[in-house]
Coordinates of C-alpha atoms in Angstrom, one line a residue:
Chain A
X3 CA 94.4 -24.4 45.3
X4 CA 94.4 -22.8 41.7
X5 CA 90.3 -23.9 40.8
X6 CA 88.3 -20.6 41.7
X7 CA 85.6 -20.8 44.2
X8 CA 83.5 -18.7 46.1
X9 CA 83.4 -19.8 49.9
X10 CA 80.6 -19.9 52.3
X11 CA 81.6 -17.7 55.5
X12 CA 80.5 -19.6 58.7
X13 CA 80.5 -18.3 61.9
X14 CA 80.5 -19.8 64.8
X15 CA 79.3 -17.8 68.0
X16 CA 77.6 -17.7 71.3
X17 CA 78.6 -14.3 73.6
X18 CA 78.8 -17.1 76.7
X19 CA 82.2 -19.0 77.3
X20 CA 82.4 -22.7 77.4
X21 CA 79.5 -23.8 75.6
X22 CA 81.0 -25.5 72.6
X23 CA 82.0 -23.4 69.9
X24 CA 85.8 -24.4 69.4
X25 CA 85.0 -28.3 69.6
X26 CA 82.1 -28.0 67.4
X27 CA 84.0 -25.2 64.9
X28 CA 86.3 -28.3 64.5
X29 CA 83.4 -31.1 64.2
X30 CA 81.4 -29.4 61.6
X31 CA 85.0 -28.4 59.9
X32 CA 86.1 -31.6 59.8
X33 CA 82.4 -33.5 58.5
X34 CA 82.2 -30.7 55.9
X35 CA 85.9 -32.1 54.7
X36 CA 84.4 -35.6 55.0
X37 CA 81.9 -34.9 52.6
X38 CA 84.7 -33.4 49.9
X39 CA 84.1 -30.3 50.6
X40 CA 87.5 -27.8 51.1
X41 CA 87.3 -26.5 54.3
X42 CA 89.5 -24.1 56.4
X43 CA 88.7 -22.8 60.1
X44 CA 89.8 -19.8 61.8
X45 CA 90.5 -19.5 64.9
X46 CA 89.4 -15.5 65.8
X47 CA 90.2 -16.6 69.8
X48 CA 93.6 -14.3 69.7
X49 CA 94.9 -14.9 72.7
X50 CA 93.6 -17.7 73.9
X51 CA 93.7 -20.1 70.6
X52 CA 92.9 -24.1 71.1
X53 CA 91.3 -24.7 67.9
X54 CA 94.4 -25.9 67.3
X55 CA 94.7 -28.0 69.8
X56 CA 91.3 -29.5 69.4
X57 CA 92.1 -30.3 65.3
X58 CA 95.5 -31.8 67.0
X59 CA 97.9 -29.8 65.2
X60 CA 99.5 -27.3 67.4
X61 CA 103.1 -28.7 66.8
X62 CA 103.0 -27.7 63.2
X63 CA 101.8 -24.0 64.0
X64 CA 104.5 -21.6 62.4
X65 CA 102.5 -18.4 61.4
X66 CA 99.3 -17.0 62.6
X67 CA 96.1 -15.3 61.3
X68 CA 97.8 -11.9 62.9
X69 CA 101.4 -12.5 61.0
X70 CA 99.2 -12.8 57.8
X71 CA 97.4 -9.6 59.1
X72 CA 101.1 -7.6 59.8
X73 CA 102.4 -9.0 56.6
X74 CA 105.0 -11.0 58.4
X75 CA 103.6 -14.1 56.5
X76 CA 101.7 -14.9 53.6
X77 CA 98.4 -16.6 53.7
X78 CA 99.7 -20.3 52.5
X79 CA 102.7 -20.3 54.7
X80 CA 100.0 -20.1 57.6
X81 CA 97.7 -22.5 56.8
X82 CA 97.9 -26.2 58.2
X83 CA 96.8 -28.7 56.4
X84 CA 95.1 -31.1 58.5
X85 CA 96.7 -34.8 58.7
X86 CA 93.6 -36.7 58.0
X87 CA 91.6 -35.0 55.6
X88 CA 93.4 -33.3 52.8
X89 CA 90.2 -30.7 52.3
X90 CA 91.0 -29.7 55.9
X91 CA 92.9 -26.2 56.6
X92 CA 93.5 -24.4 59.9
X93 CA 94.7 -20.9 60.3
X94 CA 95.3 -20.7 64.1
X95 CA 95.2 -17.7 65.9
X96 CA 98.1 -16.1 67.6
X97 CA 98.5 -17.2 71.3
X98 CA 101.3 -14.3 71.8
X99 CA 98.9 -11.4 70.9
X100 CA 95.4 -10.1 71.8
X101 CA 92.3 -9.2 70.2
X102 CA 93.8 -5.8 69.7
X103 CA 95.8 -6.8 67.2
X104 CA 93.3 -7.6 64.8
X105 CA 92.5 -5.1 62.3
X106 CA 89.4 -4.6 60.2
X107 CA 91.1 -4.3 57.1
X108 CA 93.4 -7.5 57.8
X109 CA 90.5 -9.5 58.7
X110 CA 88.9 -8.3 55.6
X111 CA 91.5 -9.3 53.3
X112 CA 92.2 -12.5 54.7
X113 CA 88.7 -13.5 54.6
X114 CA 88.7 -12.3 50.9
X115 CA 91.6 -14.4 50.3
X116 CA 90.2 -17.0 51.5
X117 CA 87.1 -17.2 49.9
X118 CA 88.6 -17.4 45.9
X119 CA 90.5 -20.8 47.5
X120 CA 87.7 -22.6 49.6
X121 CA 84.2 -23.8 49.7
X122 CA 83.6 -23.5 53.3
X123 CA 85.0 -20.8 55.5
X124 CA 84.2 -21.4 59.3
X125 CA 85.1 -19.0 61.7
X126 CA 85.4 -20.1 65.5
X127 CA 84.7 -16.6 67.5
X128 CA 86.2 -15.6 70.8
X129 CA 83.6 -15.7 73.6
X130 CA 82.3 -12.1 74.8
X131 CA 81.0 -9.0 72.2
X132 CA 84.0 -7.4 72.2
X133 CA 86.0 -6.9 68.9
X134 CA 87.3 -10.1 68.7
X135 CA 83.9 -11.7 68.3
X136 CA 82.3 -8.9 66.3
X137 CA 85.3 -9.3 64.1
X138 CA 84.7 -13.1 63.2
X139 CA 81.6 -12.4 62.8
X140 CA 81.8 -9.4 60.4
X141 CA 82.3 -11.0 57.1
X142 CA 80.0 -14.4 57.9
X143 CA 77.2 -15.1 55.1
X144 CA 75.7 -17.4 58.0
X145 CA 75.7 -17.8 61.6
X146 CA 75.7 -20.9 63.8
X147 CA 74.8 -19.8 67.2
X148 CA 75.9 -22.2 70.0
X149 CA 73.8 -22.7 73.4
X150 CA 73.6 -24.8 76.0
X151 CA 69.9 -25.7 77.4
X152 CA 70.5 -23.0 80.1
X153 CA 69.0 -19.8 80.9
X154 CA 72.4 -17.6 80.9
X155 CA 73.6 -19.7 77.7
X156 CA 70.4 -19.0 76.0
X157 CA 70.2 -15.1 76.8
X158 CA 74.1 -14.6 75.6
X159 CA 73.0 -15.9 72.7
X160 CA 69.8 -13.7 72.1
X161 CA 72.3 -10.9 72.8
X162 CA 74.5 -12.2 70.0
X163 CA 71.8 -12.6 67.5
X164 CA 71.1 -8.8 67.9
X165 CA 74.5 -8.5 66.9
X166 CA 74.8 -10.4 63.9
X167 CA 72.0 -8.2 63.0
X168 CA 73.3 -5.0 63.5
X169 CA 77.5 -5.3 63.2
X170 CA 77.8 -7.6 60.2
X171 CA 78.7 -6.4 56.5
X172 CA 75.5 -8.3 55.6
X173 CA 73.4 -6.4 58.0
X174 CA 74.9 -3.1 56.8
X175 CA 74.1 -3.6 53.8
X176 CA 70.7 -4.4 54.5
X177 CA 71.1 -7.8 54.3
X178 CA 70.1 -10.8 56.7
X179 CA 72.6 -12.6 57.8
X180 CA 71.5 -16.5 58.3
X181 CA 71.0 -17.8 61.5
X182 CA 71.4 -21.6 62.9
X183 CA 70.6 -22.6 66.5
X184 CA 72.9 -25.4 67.7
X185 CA 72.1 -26.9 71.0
X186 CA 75.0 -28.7 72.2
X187 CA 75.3 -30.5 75.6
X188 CA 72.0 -31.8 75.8
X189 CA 71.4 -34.0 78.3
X190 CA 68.1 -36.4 77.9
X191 CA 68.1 -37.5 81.5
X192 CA 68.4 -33.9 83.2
X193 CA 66.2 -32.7 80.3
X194 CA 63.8 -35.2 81.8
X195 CA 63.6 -34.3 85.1
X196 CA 63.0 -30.9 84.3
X197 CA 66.5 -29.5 85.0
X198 CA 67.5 -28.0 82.0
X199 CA 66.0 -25.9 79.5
X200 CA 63.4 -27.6 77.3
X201 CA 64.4 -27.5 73.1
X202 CA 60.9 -25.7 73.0
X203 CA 61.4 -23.1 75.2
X204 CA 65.0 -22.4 73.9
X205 CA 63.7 -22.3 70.4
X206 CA 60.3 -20.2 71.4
X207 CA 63.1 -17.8 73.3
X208 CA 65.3 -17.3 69.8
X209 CA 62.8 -17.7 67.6
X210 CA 65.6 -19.2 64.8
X211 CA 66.2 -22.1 62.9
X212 CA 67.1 -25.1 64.9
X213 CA 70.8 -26.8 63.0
X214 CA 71.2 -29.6 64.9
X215 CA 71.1 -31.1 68.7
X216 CA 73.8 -32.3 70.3
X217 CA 74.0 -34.4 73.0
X218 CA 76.5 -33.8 76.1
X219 CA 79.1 -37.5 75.8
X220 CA 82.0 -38.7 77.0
X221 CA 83.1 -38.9 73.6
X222 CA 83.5 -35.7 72.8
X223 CA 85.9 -35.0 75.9
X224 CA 87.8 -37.6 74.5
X225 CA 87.5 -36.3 71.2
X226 CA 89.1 -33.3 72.2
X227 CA 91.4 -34.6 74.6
X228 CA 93.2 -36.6 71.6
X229 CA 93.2 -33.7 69.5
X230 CA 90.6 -34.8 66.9
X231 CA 87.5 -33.8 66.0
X232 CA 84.7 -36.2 67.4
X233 CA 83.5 -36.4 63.8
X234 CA 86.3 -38.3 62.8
X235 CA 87.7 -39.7 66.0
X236 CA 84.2 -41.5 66.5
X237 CA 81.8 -40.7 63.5
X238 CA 79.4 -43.0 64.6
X239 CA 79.2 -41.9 67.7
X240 CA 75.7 -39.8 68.7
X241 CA 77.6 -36.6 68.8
X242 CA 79.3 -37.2 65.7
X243 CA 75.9 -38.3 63.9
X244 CA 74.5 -35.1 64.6
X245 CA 77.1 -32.9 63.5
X246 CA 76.9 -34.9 60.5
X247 CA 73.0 -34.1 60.2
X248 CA 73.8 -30.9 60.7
X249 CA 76.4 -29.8 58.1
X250 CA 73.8 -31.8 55.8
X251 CA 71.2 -29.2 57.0
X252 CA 73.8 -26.5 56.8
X253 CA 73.8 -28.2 52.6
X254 CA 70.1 -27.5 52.5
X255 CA 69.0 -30.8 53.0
X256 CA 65.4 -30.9 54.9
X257 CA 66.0 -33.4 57.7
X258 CA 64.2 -33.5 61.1
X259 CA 65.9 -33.0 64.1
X260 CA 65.6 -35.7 66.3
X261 CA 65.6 -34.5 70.3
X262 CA 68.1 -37.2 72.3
X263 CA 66.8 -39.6 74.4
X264 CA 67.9 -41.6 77.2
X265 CA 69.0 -45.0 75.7
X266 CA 69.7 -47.6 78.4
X267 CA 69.4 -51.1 77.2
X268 CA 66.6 -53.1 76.8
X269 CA 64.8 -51.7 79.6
X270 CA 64.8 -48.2 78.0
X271 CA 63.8 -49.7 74.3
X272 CA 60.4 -50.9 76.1
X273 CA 60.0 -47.9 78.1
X274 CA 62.1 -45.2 76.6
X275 CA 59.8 -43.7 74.2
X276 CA 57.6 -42.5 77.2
X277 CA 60.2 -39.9 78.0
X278 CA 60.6 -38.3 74.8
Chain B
X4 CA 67.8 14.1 56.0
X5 CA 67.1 16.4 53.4
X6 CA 66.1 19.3 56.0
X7 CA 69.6 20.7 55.7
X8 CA 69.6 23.1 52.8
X9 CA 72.7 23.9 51.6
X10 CA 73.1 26.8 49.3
X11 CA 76.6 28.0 48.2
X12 CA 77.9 30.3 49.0
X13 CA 75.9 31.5 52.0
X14 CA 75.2 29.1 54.4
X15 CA 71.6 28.6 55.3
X16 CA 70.6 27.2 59.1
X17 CA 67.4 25.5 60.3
X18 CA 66.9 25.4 63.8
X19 CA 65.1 21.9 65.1
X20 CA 63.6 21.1 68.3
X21 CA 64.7 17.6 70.2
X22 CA 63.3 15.7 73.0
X23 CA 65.7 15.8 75.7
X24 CA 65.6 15.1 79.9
X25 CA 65.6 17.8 81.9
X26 CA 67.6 17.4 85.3
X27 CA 67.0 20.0 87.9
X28 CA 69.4 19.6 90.7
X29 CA 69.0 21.2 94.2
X30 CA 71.3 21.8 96.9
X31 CA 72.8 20.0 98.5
X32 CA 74.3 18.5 95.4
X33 CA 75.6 15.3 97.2
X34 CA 72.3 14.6 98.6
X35 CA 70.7 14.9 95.0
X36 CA 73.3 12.3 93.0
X37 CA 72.2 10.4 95.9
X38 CA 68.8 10.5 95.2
X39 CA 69.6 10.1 91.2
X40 CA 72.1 7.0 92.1
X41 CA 68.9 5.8 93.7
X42 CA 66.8 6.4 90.7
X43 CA 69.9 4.9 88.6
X44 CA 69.4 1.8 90.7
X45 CA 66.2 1.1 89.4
X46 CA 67.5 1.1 85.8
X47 CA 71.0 1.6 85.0
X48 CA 70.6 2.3 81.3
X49 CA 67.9 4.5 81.4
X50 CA 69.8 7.9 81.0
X51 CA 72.7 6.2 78.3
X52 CA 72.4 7.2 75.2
X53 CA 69.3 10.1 75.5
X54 CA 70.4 13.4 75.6
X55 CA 70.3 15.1 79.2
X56 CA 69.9 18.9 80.0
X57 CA 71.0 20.7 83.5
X58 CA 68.6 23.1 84.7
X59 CA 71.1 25.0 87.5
X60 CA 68.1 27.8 88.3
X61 CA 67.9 26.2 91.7
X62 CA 71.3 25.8 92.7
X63 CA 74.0 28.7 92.3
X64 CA 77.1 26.7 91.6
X65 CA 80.6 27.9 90.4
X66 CA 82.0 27.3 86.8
X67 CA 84.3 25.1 88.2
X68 CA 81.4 23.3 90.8
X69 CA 79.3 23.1 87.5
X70 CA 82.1 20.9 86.0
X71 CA 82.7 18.6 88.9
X72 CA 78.5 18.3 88.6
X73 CA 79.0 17.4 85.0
X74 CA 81.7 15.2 85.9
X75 CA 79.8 13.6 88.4
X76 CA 76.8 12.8 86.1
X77 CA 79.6 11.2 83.1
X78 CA 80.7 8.9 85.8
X79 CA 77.0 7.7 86.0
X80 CA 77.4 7.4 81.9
X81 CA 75.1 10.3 81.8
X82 CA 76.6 13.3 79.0
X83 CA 74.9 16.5 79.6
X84 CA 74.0 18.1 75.9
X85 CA 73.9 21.9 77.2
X86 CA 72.7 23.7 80.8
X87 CA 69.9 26.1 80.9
X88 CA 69.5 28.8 83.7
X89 CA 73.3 30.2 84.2
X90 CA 74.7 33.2 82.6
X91 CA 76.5 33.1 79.5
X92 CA 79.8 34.9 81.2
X93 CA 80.0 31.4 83.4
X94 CA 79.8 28.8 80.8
X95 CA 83.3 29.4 79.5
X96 CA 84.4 25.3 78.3
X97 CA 81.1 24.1 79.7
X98 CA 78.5 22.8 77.3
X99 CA 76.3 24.9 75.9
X100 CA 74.0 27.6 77.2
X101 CA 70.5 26.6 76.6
X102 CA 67.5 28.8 76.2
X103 CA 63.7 28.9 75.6
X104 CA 63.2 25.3 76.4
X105 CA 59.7 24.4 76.6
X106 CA 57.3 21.1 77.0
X107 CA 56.9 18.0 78.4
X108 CA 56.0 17.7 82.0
X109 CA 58.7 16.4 84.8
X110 CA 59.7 13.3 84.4
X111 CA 60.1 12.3 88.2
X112 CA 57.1 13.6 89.5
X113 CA 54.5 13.6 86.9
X114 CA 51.6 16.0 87.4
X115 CA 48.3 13.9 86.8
X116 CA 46.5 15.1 83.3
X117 CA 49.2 17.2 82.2
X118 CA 48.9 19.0 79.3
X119 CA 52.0 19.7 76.9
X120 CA 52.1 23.4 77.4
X121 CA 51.3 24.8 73.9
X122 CA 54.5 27.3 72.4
X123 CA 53.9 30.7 72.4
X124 CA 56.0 31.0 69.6
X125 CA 58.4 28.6 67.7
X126 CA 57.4 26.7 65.2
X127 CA 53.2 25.6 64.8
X128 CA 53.3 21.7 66.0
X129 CA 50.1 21.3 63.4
X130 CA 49.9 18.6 61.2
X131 CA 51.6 15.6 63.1
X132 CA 52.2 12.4 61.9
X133 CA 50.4 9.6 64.5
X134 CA 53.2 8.9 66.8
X135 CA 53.8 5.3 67.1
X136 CA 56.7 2.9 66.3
X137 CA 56.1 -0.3 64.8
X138 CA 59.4 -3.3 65.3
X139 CA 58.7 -6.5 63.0
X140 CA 62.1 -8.2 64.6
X141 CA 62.0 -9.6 68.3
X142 CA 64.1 -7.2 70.1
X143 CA 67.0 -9.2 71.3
X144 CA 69.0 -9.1 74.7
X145 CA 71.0 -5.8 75.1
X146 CA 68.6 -4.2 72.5
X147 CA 67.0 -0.8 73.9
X148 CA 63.7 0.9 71.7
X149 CA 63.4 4.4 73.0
X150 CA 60.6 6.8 71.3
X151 CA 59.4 9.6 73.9
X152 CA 57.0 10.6 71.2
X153 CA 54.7 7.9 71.2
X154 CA 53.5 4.1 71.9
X155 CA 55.4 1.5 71.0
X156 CA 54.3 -1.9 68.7
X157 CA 56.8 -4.9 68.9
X158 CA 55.6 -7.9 67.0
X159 CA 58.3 -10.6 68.3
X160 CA 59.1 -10.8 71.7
X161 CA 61.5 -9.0 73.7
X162 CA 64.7 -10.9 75.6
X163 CA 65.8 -10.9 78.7
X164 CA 68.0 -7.9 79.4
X165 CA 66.5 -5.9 76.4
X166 CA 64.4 -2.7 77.0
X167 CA 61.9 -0.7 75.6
X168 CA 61.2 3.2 76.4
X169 CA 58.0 4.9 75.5
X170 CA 56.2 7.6 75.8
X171 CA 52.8 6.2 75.0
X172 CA 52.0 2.6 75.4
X173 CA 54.1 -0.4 74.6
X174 CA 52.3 -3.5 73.0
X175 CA 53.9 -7.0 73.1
X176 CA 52.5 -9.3 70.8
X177 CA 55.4 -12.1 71.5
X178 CA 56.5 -12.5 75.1
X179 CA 57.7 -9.4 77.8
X180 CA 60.9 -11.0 79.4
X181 CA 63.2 -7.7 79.5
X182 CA 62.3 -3.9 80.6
X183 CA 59.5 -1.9 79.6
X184 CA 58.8 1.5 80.5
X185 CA 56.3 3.4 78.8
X186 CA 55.0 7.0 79.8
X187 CA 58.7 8.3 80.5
X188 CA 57.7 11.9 79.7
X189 CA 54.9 11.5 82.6
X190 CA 52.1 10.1 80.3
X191 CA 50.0 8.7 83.2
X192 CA 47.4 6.8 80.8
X193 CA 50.2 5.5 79.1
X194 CA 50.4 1.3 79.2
X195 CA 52.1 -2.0 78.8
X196 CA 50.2 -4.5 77.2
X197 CA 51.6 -8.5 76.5
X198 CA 50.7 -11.0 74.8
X199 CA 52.9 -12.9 77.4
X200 CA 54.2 -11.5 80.3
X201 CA 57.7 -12.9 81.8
X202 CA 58.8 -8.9 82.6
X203 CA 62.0 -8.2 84.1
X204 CA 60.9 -4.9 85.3
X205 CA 57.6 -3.5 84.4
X206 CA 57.4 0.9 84.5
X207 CA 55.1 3.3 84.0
X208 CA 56.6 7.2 84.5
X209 CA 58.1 6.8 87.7
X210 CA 56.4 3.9 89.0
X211 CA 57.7 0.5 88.7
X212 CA 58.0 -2.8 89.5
X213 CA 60.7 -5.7 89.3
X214 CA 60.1 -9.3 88.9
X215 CA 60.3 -10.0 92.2
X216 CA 57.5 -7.5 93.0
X217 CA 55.0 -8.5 90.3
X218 CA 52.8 -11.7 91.2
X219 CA 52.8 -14.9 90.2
X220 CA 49.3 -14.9 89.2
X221 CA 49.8 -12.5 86.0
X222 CA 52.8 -14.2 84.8
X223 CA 53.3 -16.4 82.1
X224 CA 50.3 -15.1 80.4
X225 CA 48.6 -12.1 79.0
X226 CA 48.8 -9.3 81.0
X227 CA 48.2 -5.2 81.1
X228 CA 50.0 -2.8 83.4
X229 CA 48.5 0.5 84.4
X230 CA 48.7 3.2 86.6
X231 CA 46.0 3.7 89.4
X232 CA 46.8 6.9 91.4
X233 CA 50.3 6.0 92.4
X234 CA 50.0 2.7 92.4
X235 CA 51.2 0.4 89.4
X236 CA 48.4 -1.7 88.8
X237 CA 48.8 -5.3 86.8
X238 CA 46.2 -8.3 85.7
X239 CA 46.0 -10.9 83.7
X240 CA 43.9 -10.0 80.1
X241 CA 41.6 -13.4 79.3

């Protein structure tokens, strides 16, 4: 931990509960690590933590981001180094505490901290606007907004874009802070039949960048369920291939996003295409 | 800001004039925060965040009934900035007493072609700067663009749940799917104009209408809103 860097900060947000940002905090964590890079997440969910759980390694949590904050512990003694991947850190959040007891300053300093020790920062925000979430997002350099293809997904996130533009330091200072649509729980057969939200008109709707697509699988339930990231528990899985993609993306590697399709067999290799 | 000059050691004072709603309640009081929960109804946000004033000419209410009024009104997230028509002896830890307020036509009720009654005194209004606001950004969910003094230009589009306030016109050049209310200081030319219309709730002074109202047939395409007599009008623009 002694070579200097100068970290990324990633957030990862969404205003609406539910839609993916803890498991895919974890799977773009953990691919980022893959590639060498040294990565640590945050979990800002005080409270109500489970990145932990999802990076499997809440039986070695000791300290938290708020003892570091209080001063009851120092920043190494709280970070967990993932089993797998040697480039992978976890500070988990306090499950005793709320959001309350994060502090602008400590958050500040932390973050600061951090960023001389790591190349990649990623933040995993609370759900909701509320300090908690405008506190992750407060020192990010970029933002990877998380929707489902649904209307009340999609217009959380438009009100959290507004945000990023308004309560962030970059914003303050006048600065843009970068923005990355990530579409996860896409489902090519619902998409199909016209139940779900079209990638065109969620990306006419946010008007930003489109990061990656991921589609809804089994796998990453079970990914989560067995407290690993699906980009290591199953990296050649769909879902893991396009997290993959998009931490290349996130690199700033130009590769186009492929929408899901349904894949059924042989039937759907002769037919298939149709739906796309 | 540089309009406050500050010259050490006396103090010097400019006085500035700011656009603020009037509210002029009548008795009985409950039956007028009826009527205003009613109005409220319509648009929840419209009053948060703009500067309200109390006219109390037509009512003759006690310091402490003015209090309850303008505890009333916070409930209803609406803070009052100062109170016109009661006598200075009464205002005692209310807020304060307002005087020699002039202008814009009621906001409820507006009279048709009415004409900004010219100050008799008071600073000259002469040399004005076009009122308009240009916005480059899409306005995002939550966002509200309020300027009484003019029309309003927005480039992107504007979400669902965001809202935009004007006095003038409001021009959409992306897609309508929040609030937009243009004419609030009872401009009755005032318009809405959109490059794509998907409006939440579409307002011209007092007039309005909500999604459910507006038809099918001028959705999802270009579209105008105007105001025929009382009637808010709306077509499709091809």
């Amino acid at each position: 931990m002694n070579d200097k860097k100068s970290a990324r900060v990633l957030v990862v947000t969404s205003g609406k509960g539910g839609v993916g940002k803890t498991t895919s905090t974890a799977a773009l964590g953990a691919a980022l690590a893959h590639q060498g890079e040294k990565v640590v997440v945050i979990d800002f969910d005080v409270g109500l933590r489970n990145l932990d759980l999802v990076l499997g390694a809440e039986r070695r949590v000791v300290f938290d981001l708020i003892n570091v904050i209080h001063g009851v512990a120092k920043l190494p003694q709280a970070l967990i180094r993932d089993k797998r991947l040697e480039n992978l850190y976890l500070l988990p959040a306090s499950q005793t505490r709320d959001k309350d007891a994060l502090t602008e300053d400590g958050v500040a300093k932390v973050i600061a901290e951090l960023r001389s020790k790591f190349d990649w920062i990623v933040c995993d925000s609370p759900a909701g606007i509320e300090r908690g979430a405008t506190l992750a997002m407060r020192h990010a350099d970029a933002a990877i907004i998380v929707t489902n293809p649904e209307v009340s997904s999609v217009r959380d996130a438009d009100r959290i874009i507004g945000l990023l533009d308004s309560k962030t330091e970059k914003a303050e200072r006048g600065e843009c802070v970068d923005k990355h649509l990530l579409i996860t729980r896409y489902n090519p057969w619902r998409a199909a039949r016209g139940e779900m939200l079209s990638i065109d008109d969620v990306l006419e709707i946010l008007s930003i960048p489109l990061l990656g697509i991921i589609p809804e699988s089994e796998e990453v339930l079970r990914a989560s369920n067995v407290g690993s990231p699906v980009t290591l528990n199953s990296p050649l899985s769909a879902p893991a291939r396009a997290y993959f993609e998009a931490t290349r993306r996130l690199k700033g590697e130009t590769i186009p996003v492929k929408i899901p399709s349904e894949s059924r067999g042989i039937f759907n290799k002769l037919f298939g295409r149709k739906a796309a | 800001m540089s309009s406050l000059i500050i010259q050490r050691p006396s103090l010097k004072f400019r006085a500035r004039t700011y656009m603020a709603f009037v509210f002029t309640p009548r008795a009985p009081i409950a039956d007028w925060l009826m009527e205003l929960d009613a109005t409220l109804e319509r648009s929840k946000s419209f009053f948060a965040d703009h500067a309200v004033a109390l006219d109390l000419s037509e009512v003759r209410l006690s310091p402490n009934g003015i209090a309850h009024l303008i505890a009333n009104l916070a409930e209803r997230n609406i803070r009052v900035l100062g109170i016109e028509g009661i006598e200075l002896a009464d205002a005692a830890g209310l807020p304060p007493v307002l005087r020699s307020g002039r202008g814009a036509p009621e906001l409820p009720e507006p009279e048709p072609a009415a004409v900004p009654v010219p100050a008799a005194e008071g600073a000259p209004r002469a040399k004005q700067a076009p009122a308009s606001l240009l916005i480059e950004e899409p306005v995002r969910s939550g966002q509200s663009i309020a300027f009484v003094d003019g029309d309003v230009t927005i480039l992107g589009s504007v979400g669902s749940g965001a809202e935009i306030l004007a006095g003038g016109s409001i021009h959409v050049y992306g897609t309508l799917r929040g609030q937009a209310m243009a004419g609030v200081t009872g401009n009755r030319r005032a318009r809405i104009f959109c490059h794509r219309s998907e409006a939440e709730l579409l307002a011209i002074g007092a007039y309005y209408k909500t999604a459910d109202e507006i038809e099918a047939s001028v959705r999802n395409g270009p579209a105008q809103a105007w105001l025929d007599g009382n009637t808010l009008k709306i077509s499709t623009m091809n």
